[in-house]
PDB file of C-alpha atoms in Angstrom:
ATOM      1  CA  MET O 233     106.890  84.255  85.824  1.00 71.00           C
ATOM      2  CA  THR O 234     104.455  83.208  83.102  1.00 75.00           C
ATOM      3  CA  VAL O 235     104.012  79.818  84.771  1.00 74.00           C
ATOM      4  CA  ILE O 236     103.257  81.498  88.095  1.00 75.00           C
ATOM      5  CA  TYR O 237     100.690  83.776  86.470  1.00 73.00           C
ATOM      6  CA  VAL O 238      99.010  80.829  84.756  1.00 75.00           C
ATOM      7  CA  TYR O 239      99.044  78.867  88.016  1.00 72.00           C
ATOM      8  CA  ARG O 240      97.348  81.752  89.783  1.00 72.00           C
ATOM      9  CA  PHE O 241      94.791  82.004  86.988  1.00 73.00           C
ATOM     10  CA  LEU O 242      93.997  78.286  87.199  1.00 75.00           C
ATOM     11  CA  TYR O 243      93.663  78.390  90.964  1.00 73.00           C
ATOM     12  CA  LEU O 244      91.524  81.517  91.177  1.00 71.00           C
ATOM     13  CA  GLY O 245      89.386  80.556  88.219  1.00 70.00           C
ATOM     14  CA  PHE O 246      88.759  76.867  88.841  1.00 71.00           C
ATOM     15  CA  PHE O 247      89.999  75.655  92.228  1.00 70.00           C
ATOM     16  CA  ARG O 248      89.499  78.418  94.783  1.00 68.00           C
ATOM     17  CA  PRO O 249      86.435  77.671  96.924  1.00 64.00           C
ATOM     18  CA  ALA O 250      83.685  80.222  96.645  1.00 63.00           C
ATOM     19  CA  ASP O 251      82.942  82.489  99.581  1.00 61.00           C
ATOM     20  CA  GLY O 252      80.453  80.785 101.868  1.00 56.00           C
ATOM     21  CA  ALA O 253      80.872  77.368 100.231  1.00 55.00           C
ATOM     22  CA  ARG O 254      81.972  75.794 103.519  1.00 57.00           C
ATOM     23  CA  GLU O 255      78.818  77.104 105.173  1.00 58.00           C
ATOM     24  CA  GLY O 256      76.652  75.755 102.365  1.00 60.00           C
ATOM     25  CA  LEU O 257      75.921  79.206 100.972  1.00 64.00           C
ATOM     26  CA  LEU O 258      76.474  79.095  97.246  1.00 67.00           C
ATOM     27  CA  PRO O 259      76.868  82.375  95.408  1.00 67.00           C
ATOM     28  CA  LYS O 260      73.936  83.628  93.381  1.00 76.00           C
ATOM     29  CA  ASP O 261      74.036  84.172  89.658  1.00 80.00           C
ATOM     30  CA  PRO O 262      75.026  87.681  88.624  1.00 81.00           C
ATOM     31  CA  PRO O 263      72.390  90.098  87.339  1.00 88.00           C
ATOM     32  CA  ILE O 264      71.382  89.958  83.696  1.00 91.00           C
ATOM     33  CA  PRO O 265      73.367  93.094  82.663  1.00 91.00           C
ATOM     34  CA  MET O 266      76.544  91.557  84.092  1.00 92.00           C
ATOM     35  CA  MET O 267      75.871  88.256  82.340  1.00 92.00           C
ATOM     36  CA  VAL O 268      75.302  90.062  79.044  1.00 94.00           C
ATOM     37  CA  ALA O 269      78.594  91.920  79.470  1.00 94.00           C
ATOM     38  CA  MET O 270      80.495  88.713  80.275  1.00 93.00           C
ATOM     39  CA  VAL O 271      78.967  86.831  77.341  1.00 94.00           C
ATOM     40  CA  ALA O 272      79.775  89.697  74.971  1.00 95.00           C
ATOM     41  CA  THR O 273      83.362  89.819  76.232  1.00 94.00           C
ATOM     42  CA  ALA O 274      83.733  86.047  75.886  1.00 93.00           C
ATOM     43  CA  LEU O 275      82.402  86.125  72.326  1.00 95.00           C
ATOM     44  CA  LEU O 276      84.772  88.958  71.486  1.00 93.00           C
ATOM     45  CA  CYS O 277      87.700  86.944  72.844  1.00 89.00           C
ATOM     46  CA  ILE O 278      86.669  83.928  70.761  1.00 90.00           C
ATOM     47  CA  VAL O 279      86.299  85.999  67.592  1.00 90.00           C
ATOM     48  CA  LEU O 280      89.664  87.705  68.071  1.00 86.00           C
ATOM     49  CA  GLY O 281      91.258  84.361  68.868  1.00 82.00           C
ATOM     50  CA  LEU O 282      89.915  82.707  65.717  1.00 84.00           C
ATOM     51  CA  PHE O 283      90.532  85.737  63.518  1.00 84.00           C
ATOM     52  CA  PRO O 284      93.604  87.513  64.945  1.00 81.00           C
ATOM     53  CA  GLY O 285      94.070  89.424  61.722  1.00 80.00           C
ATOM     54  CA  ILE O 286      91.384  91.845  62.902  1.00 82.00           C
ATOM     55  CA  LEU O 287      93.947  93.283  65.301  1.00 81.00           C
ATOM     56  CA  THR O 288      97.277  92.320  63.750  1.00 79.00           C
ATOM     57  CA  ASP O 289      96.368  94.043  60.484  1.00 80.00           C
ATOM     58  CA  LEU O 290      96.129  97.297  62.411  1.00 81.00           C
ATOM     59  CA  LEU O 291      99.826  97.187  63.323  1.00 78.00           C
ATOM     60  CA  PRO O 292     101.899  99.722  61.341  1.00 79.00           C
ATOM     61  CA  GLY O 293     104.437  97.186  60.125  1.00 72.00           C
ATOM     62  CA  GLY O 294     102.251  94.124  60.245  1.00 67.00           C
ATOM     63  CA  THR O 295     103.443  90.887  61.832  1.00 70.00           C
ATOM     64  CA  VAL O 296     104.555  87.478  60.687  1.00 70.00           C
ATOM     65  CA  ALA O 297     103.609  85.815  63.968  1.00 68.00           C
ATOM     66  CA  HIS O 298     100.523  83.655  64.082  1.00 72.00           C
ATOM     67  CA  PRO O 299      98.831  82.577  67.312  1.00 69.00           C
ATOM     68  CA  PHE O 300      98.104  79.096  65.949  1.00 74.00           C
ATOM     69  CA  ALA O 301     101.632  78.396  64.778  1.00 76.00           C
ATOM     70  CA  LEU O 302     103.001  75.069  65.947  1.00 80.00           C
ATOM     71  CA  ALA O 303     105.754  76.642  68.044  1.00 80.00           C
ATOM     72  CA  GLY O 304     103.283  78.938  69.793  1.00 78.00           C
ATOM     73  CA  LEU O 305     100.857  76.118  70.526  1.00 81.00           C
ATOM     74  CA  ILE O 306     103.627  73.942  71.957  1.00 86.00           C
ATOM     75  CA  GLU O 307     104.871  76.788  74.138  1.00 84.00           C
ATOM     76  CA  SER O 308     101.382  77.558  75.472  1.00 82.00           C
ATOM     77  CA  ALA O 309     100.681  73.882  76.128  1.00 86.00           C
ATOM     78  CA  ALA O 310     103.973  73.549  78.002  1.00 88.00           C
ATOM     79  CA  ILE O 311     103.186  76.566  80.170  1.00 84.00           C
ATOM     80  CA  PHE O 312      99.743  75.237  81.080  1.00 83.00           C
ATOM     81  CA  ALA O 313     101.161  71.783  81.724  1.00 86.00           C
ATOM     82  CA  VAL O 314     103.831  73.066  84.096  1.00 86.00           C
ATOM     83  CA  ALA O 315     101.289  75.290  85.843  1.00 83.00           C
ATOM     84  CA  GLY O 316      98.920  72.337  86.213  1.00 80.00           C
ATOM     85  CA  VAL O 317     101.648  70.140  87.662  1.00 83.00           C
ATOM     86  CA  LEU O 318     102.575  72.922  90.079  1.00 80.00           C
ATOM     87  CA  LEU O 319      98.934  73.286  91.067  1.00 75.00           C
ATOM     88  CA  LEU O 320      98.612  69.565  91.780  1.00 76.00           C
ATOM     89  CA  ALA O 321     101.926  69.516  93.644  1.00 78.00           C
ATOM     90  CA  VAL O 322     101.039  72.267  96.099  1.00 72.00           C
ATOM     91  CA  ARG O 323      97.403  71.249  96.480  1.00 68.00           C
ATOM     92  CA  PRO O 324      98.050  68.989  99.513  1.00 62.00           C
ATOM     93  CA  LEU O 325      99.873  71.870 101.209  1.00 59.00           C
ATOM     94  CA  ARG O 326      96.851  74.127 101.200  1.00 61.00           C
ATOM     95  CA  GLN O 327      95.103  74.002 104.548  1.00 58.00           C
ATOM     96  CA  PRO O 328      91.414  74.803 105.022  1.00 54.00           C
ATOM     97  CA  TRP O 329      90.968  78.497 105.657  1.00 54.00           C
ATOM     98  CA  PRO O 330      88.082  79.557 107.898  1.00 54.00           C
ATOM     99  CA  GLY O 331      87.640  82.901 106.168  1.00 54.00           C
ATOM    100  CA  ALA O 332      87.699  84.240 102.655  1.00 57.00           C
ATOM    101  CA  THR O 333      90.838  84.088 100.555  1.00 57.00           C
ATOM    102  CA  ILE O 334      92.375  87.552 100.509  1.00 63.00           C
ATOM    103  CA  ASP O 335      93.669  88.647  97.146  1.00 66.00           C
ATOM    104  CA  ILE O 336      95.368  91.793  95.910  1.00 70.00           C
ATOM    105  CA  ASP O 337      91.955  93.206  95.068  1.00 72.00           C
ATOM    106  CA  ALA O 338      91.430  93.750  98.813  1.00 76.00           C
ATOM    107  CA  LEU O 339      93.776  96.736  98.511  1.00 82.00           C
ATOM    108  CA  TYR O 340      91.678  98.179  95.692  1.00 80.00           C
ATOM    109  CA  ILE O 341      88.526  97.678  97.753  1.00 83.00           C
ATOM    110  CA  ARG O 342      89.996  99.516 100.734  1.00 87.00           C
ATOM    111  CA  ALA O 343      91.324 102.281  98.505  1.00 88.00           C
ATOM    112  CA  GLY O 344      87.892 102.628  96.905  1.00 87.00           C
ATOM    113  CA  ARG O 345      86.228 102.858 100.302  1.00 89.00           C
ATOM    114  CA  ALA O 346      88.734 105.518 101.356  1.00 89.00           C
ATOM    115  CA  VAL O 347      88.060 107.549  98.213  1.00 88.00           C
ATOM    116  CA  THR O 348      84.305 107.190  98.733  1.00 89.00           C
ATOM    117  CA  TRP O 349      84.582 108.321 102.358  1.00 88.00           C
ATOM    118  CA  PHE O 350      86.796 111.273 101.418  1.00 88.00           C
ATOM    119  CA  SER O 351      84.350 112.317  98.705  1.00 85.00           C
ATOM    120  CA  ALA O 352      81.355 111.998 101.018  1.00 84.00           C
ATOM    121  CA  VAL O 353      82.728 113.651 104.178  1.00 83.00           C
ATOM    122  CA  PRO O 354      85.891 115.820 104.041  1.00 87.00           C
ATOM    123  CA  LEU O 355      85.541 116.887 100.422  1.00 87.00           C
ATOM    124  CA  VAL O 356      81.978 118.075 101.025  1.00 86.00           C
ATOM    125  CA  HIS O 357      83.100 120.175 103.999  1.00 88.00           C
ATOM    126  CA  ILE O 358      86.044 121.577 102.032  1.00 90.00           C
ATOM    127  CA  ALA O 359      83.771 122.499  99.130  1.00 88.00           C
ATOM    128  CA  GLY O 360      81.320 124.107 101.546  1.00 88.00           C
ATOM    129  CA  ALA O 361      84.096 126.136 103.183  1.00 90.00           C
ATOM    130  CA  ILE O 362      85.357 127.301  99.786  1.00 91.00           C
ATOM    131  CA  GLU O 363      81.834 128.254  98.758  1.00 91.00           C
ATOM    132  CA  ARG O 364      81.300 130.223 101.974  1.00 91.00           C
ATOM    133  CA  GLY O 365      84.653 131.962 101.539  1.00 90.00           C
ATOM    134  CA  ILE O 366      83.821 132.943  97.974  1.00 91.00           C
ATOM    135  CA  GLY O 367      80.441 134.206  99.158  1.00 88.00           C
ATOM    136  CA  VAL O 368      82.087 136.393 101.798  1.00 89.00           C
ATOM    137  CA  VAL O 369      84.574 137.797  99.270  1.00 87.00           C
ATOM    138  CA  VAL O 370      81.801 138.522  96.757  1.00 86.00           C
ATOM    139  CA  ALA O 371      79.699 140.210  99.436  1.00 85.00           C
ATOM    140  CA  ARG O 372      82.651 142.369 100.505  1.00 81.00           C
ATOM    141  CA  LEU O 373      83.440 143.321  96.916  1.00 81.00           C
ATOM    142  CA  LYS O 374      79.797 144.133  96.290  1.00 82.00           C
ATOM    143  CA  HIS O 375      79.751 146.295  99.406  1.00 78.00           C
ATOM    144  CA  VAL O 376      82.946 148.122  98.388  1.00 76.00           C
ATOM    145  CA  THR O 377      81.926 148.691  94.775  1.00 79.00           C
ATOM    146  CA  ALA O 378      78.656 150.291  95.889  1.00 79.00           C
ATOM    147  CA  ASN O 379      80.592 153.540  96.439  1.00 79.00           C
ATOM    148  CA  PRO O 380      84.293 153.118  95.608  1.00 78.00           C
ATOM    149  CA  THR O 381      85.233 156.723  96.368  1.00 77.00           C
ATOM    150  CA  VAL O 382      83.914 156.632  99.911  1.00 80.00           C
ATOM    151  CA  ALA O 383      85.242 153.096 100.410  1.00 80.00           C
ATOM    152  CA  ILE O 384      88.756 154.307  99.553  1.00 80.00           C
ATOM    153  CA  GLN O 385      88.364 157.213 101.952  1.00 80.00           C
ATOM    154  CA  ILE O 386      87.183 154.923 104.749  1.00 82.00           C
ATOM    155  CA  ALA O 387      90.087 152.528 104.168  1.00 82.00           C
ATOM    156  CA  GLY O 388      92.625 155.363 104.134  1.00 82.00           C
ATOM    157  CA  LYS O 389      91.216 157.081 107.207  1.00 82.00           C
ATOM    158  CA  THR O 390      91.042 153.758 109.075  1.00 85.00           C
ATOM    159  CA  ALA O 391      94.713 153.090 108.303  1.00 84.00           C
ATOM    160  CA  VAL O 392      95.759 156.601 109.383  1.00 82.00           C
ATOM    161  CA  LEU O 393      93.591 156.681 112.531  1.00 82.00           C
ATOM    162  CA  PRO O 394      96.197 155.061 114.871  1.00 84.00           C
ATOM    163  CA  LEU O 395      98.778 157.645 113.775  1.00 81.00           C
ATOM    164  CA  MET O 396      96.325 160.469 114.349  1.00 77.00           C
ATOM    165  CA  GLN O 397      95.574 159.189 117.840  1.00 79.00           C
ATOM    166  CA  ALA O 398      99.277 158.814 118.619  1.00 80.00           C
ATOM    167  CA  PHE O 399     100.653 162.143 117.345  1.00 79.00           C
ATOM    168  CA  LEU O 400      97.769 164.635 117.398  1.00 75.00           C
ATOM    169  CA  ASP O 401      96.049 166.165 120.359  1.00 79.00           C
ATOM    170  CA  PRO O 402      92.925 164.357 121.601  1.00 81.00           C
ATOM    171  CA  SER O 403      90.503 166.963 120.284  1.00 82.00           C
ATOM    172  CA  ARG O 404      91.726 166.762 116.697  1.00 81.00           C
ATOM    173  CA  SER O 405      91.953 162.984 116.743  1.00 80.00           C
ATOM    174  CA  GLN O 406      88.421 162.826 118.134  1.00 83.00           C
ATOM    175  CA  VAL O 407      87.146 165.001 115.294  1.00 83.00           C
ATOM    176  CA  TYR O 408      88.954 162.774 112.836  1.00 81.00           C
ATOM    177  CA  GLU O 409      87.424 159.671 114.422  1.00 84.00           C
ATOM    178  CA  GLU O 410      83.937 161.191 114.361  1.00 84.00           C
ATOM    179  CA  ASP O 411      84.363 162.003 110.685  1.00 84.00           C
ATOM    180  CA  LEU O 412      85.368 158.399 110.027  1.00 83.00           C
ATOM    181  CA  SER O 413      82.394 157.086 112.002  1.00 86.00           C
ATOM    182  CA  TYR O 414      80.070 159.347 110.020  1.00 84.00           C
ATOM    183  CA  LEU O 415      81.423 157.981 106.739  1.00 82.00           C
ATOM    184  CA  LYS O 416      80.908 154.401 107.929  1.00 82.00           C
ATOM    185  CA  GLU O 417      77.367 155.069 109.121  1.00 83.00           C
ATOM    186  CA  GLN O 418      76.288 156.845 105.940  1.00 82.00           C
ATOM    187  CA  TYR O 419      78.014 154.435 103.568  1.00 81.00           C
ATOM    188  CA  PRO O 420      77.181 153.786 100.731  1.00 78.00           C
ATOM    189  CA  ASP O 421      74.594 156.571 100.355  1.00 79.00           C
ATOM    190  CA  ILE O 422      76.942 159.405 101.236  1.00 74.00           C
ATOM    191  CA  ARG O 423      78.501 161.457  98.434  1.00 70.00           C
ATOM    192  CA  THR O 424      81.764 163.273  99.065  1.00 62.00           C
ATOM    193  CA  ASP O 425      83.946 165.579  97.052  1.00 57.00           C
ATOM    194  CA  ILE O 426      86.339 163.624  94.882  1.00 51.00           C
ATOM    195  CA  TRP O 427      89.254 165.805  95.954  1.00 49.00           C
ATOM    196  CA  GLY O 428      88.806 164.823  99.567  1.00 48.00           C
ATOM    197  CA  GLY O 429      89.885 161.251  99.051  1.00 46.00           C
ATOM    198  CA  GLY O 430      93.513 161.826  98.182  1.00 53.00           C
ATOM    199  CA  TYR O 431      92.839 162.428  94.519  1.00 55.00           C
ATOM    200  CA  GLY O 432      94.843 165.645  94.673  1.00 57.00           C
ATOM    201  CA  VAL O 433      98.005 163.585  94.950  1.00 59.00           C
ATOM    202  CA  ILE O 434      96.937 161.566  91.924  1.00 64.00           C
ATOM    203  CA  PHE O 435      96.212 164.763  89.988  1.00 62.00           C
ATOM    204  CA  ILE O 436      99.630 166.204  90.853  1.00 68.00           C
ATOM    205  CA  SER O 437     101.275 162.930  89.818  1.00 71.00           C
ATOM    206  CA  ILE O 438      99.501 163.045  86.459  1.00 75.00           C
ATOM    207  CA  ILE O 439     100.613 166.648  85.903  1.00 76.00           C
ATOM    208  CA  ALA O 440     104.210 165.736  86.784  1.00 77.00           C
ATOM    209  CA  PHE O 441     104.112 162.747  84.441  1.00 77.00           C
ATOM    210  CA  LEU O 442     102.782 164.858  81.573  1.00 78.00           C
ATOM    211  CA  TYR O 443     105.464 167.483  82.247  1.00 74.00           C
ATOM    212  CA  PHE O 444     108.121 164.748  82.102  1.00 74.00           C
ATOM    213  CA  ILE O 445     106.748 163.437  78.797  1.00 73.00           C
ATOM    214  CA  LEU O 446     106.663 166.913  77.260  1.00 72.00           C
ATOM    215  CA  ASP O 447     110.183 167.624  78.478  1.00 71.00           C
ATOM    216  CA  VAL O 448     111.487 164.396  76.920  1.00 67.00           C
ATOM    217  CA  VAL O 449     109.678 164.907  73.609  1.00 62.00           C
ATOM    218  CA  TRP O 450     110.509 168.601  73.190  1.00 62.00           C
TER     219      TRP O 450
END
């Protein structure tokens, strides 16, 4: 596997024709920031290669291996030699290709384009829909909290209205519906008696709970 990796490195780095070379279009030099980054990386590789102790000394247990040991140099030279022979052996088999050589990075390019498209189109719409939904919820909560007592009464009367229309006579249900319509029209400025919103049941429940506590304690 190491030989195959080195062969691929040699081919892509030194023997693969540049895009547009067959048409006489040579690639332009990269911008200055890219050249500075490449030069800095190359210098860092050279420094770490000449002085490997900068990194090996950071290992918890240290290491006895040395990159310039004779065995390591022979092994590296053998790998490059075999990869070079393989490159020369398969060179006559490579036929001229009218287009660009497709590498594995084509998948990364397509994935990047998909992510860019998703971020620019669907994600924007999803974020907008979420923002509109939150705005509607906040507006509803703001409307309800303007007069919570009346809002509870309106919600309760609205829920009970179908039952009133089904089981009561039309005159009483009509009065009930008119009362509900009046509450909706005057909301949130209307002020009603707190006992008219079902708070009597809550008061009775509190009294019963206190009676239970006193009975248990005493």
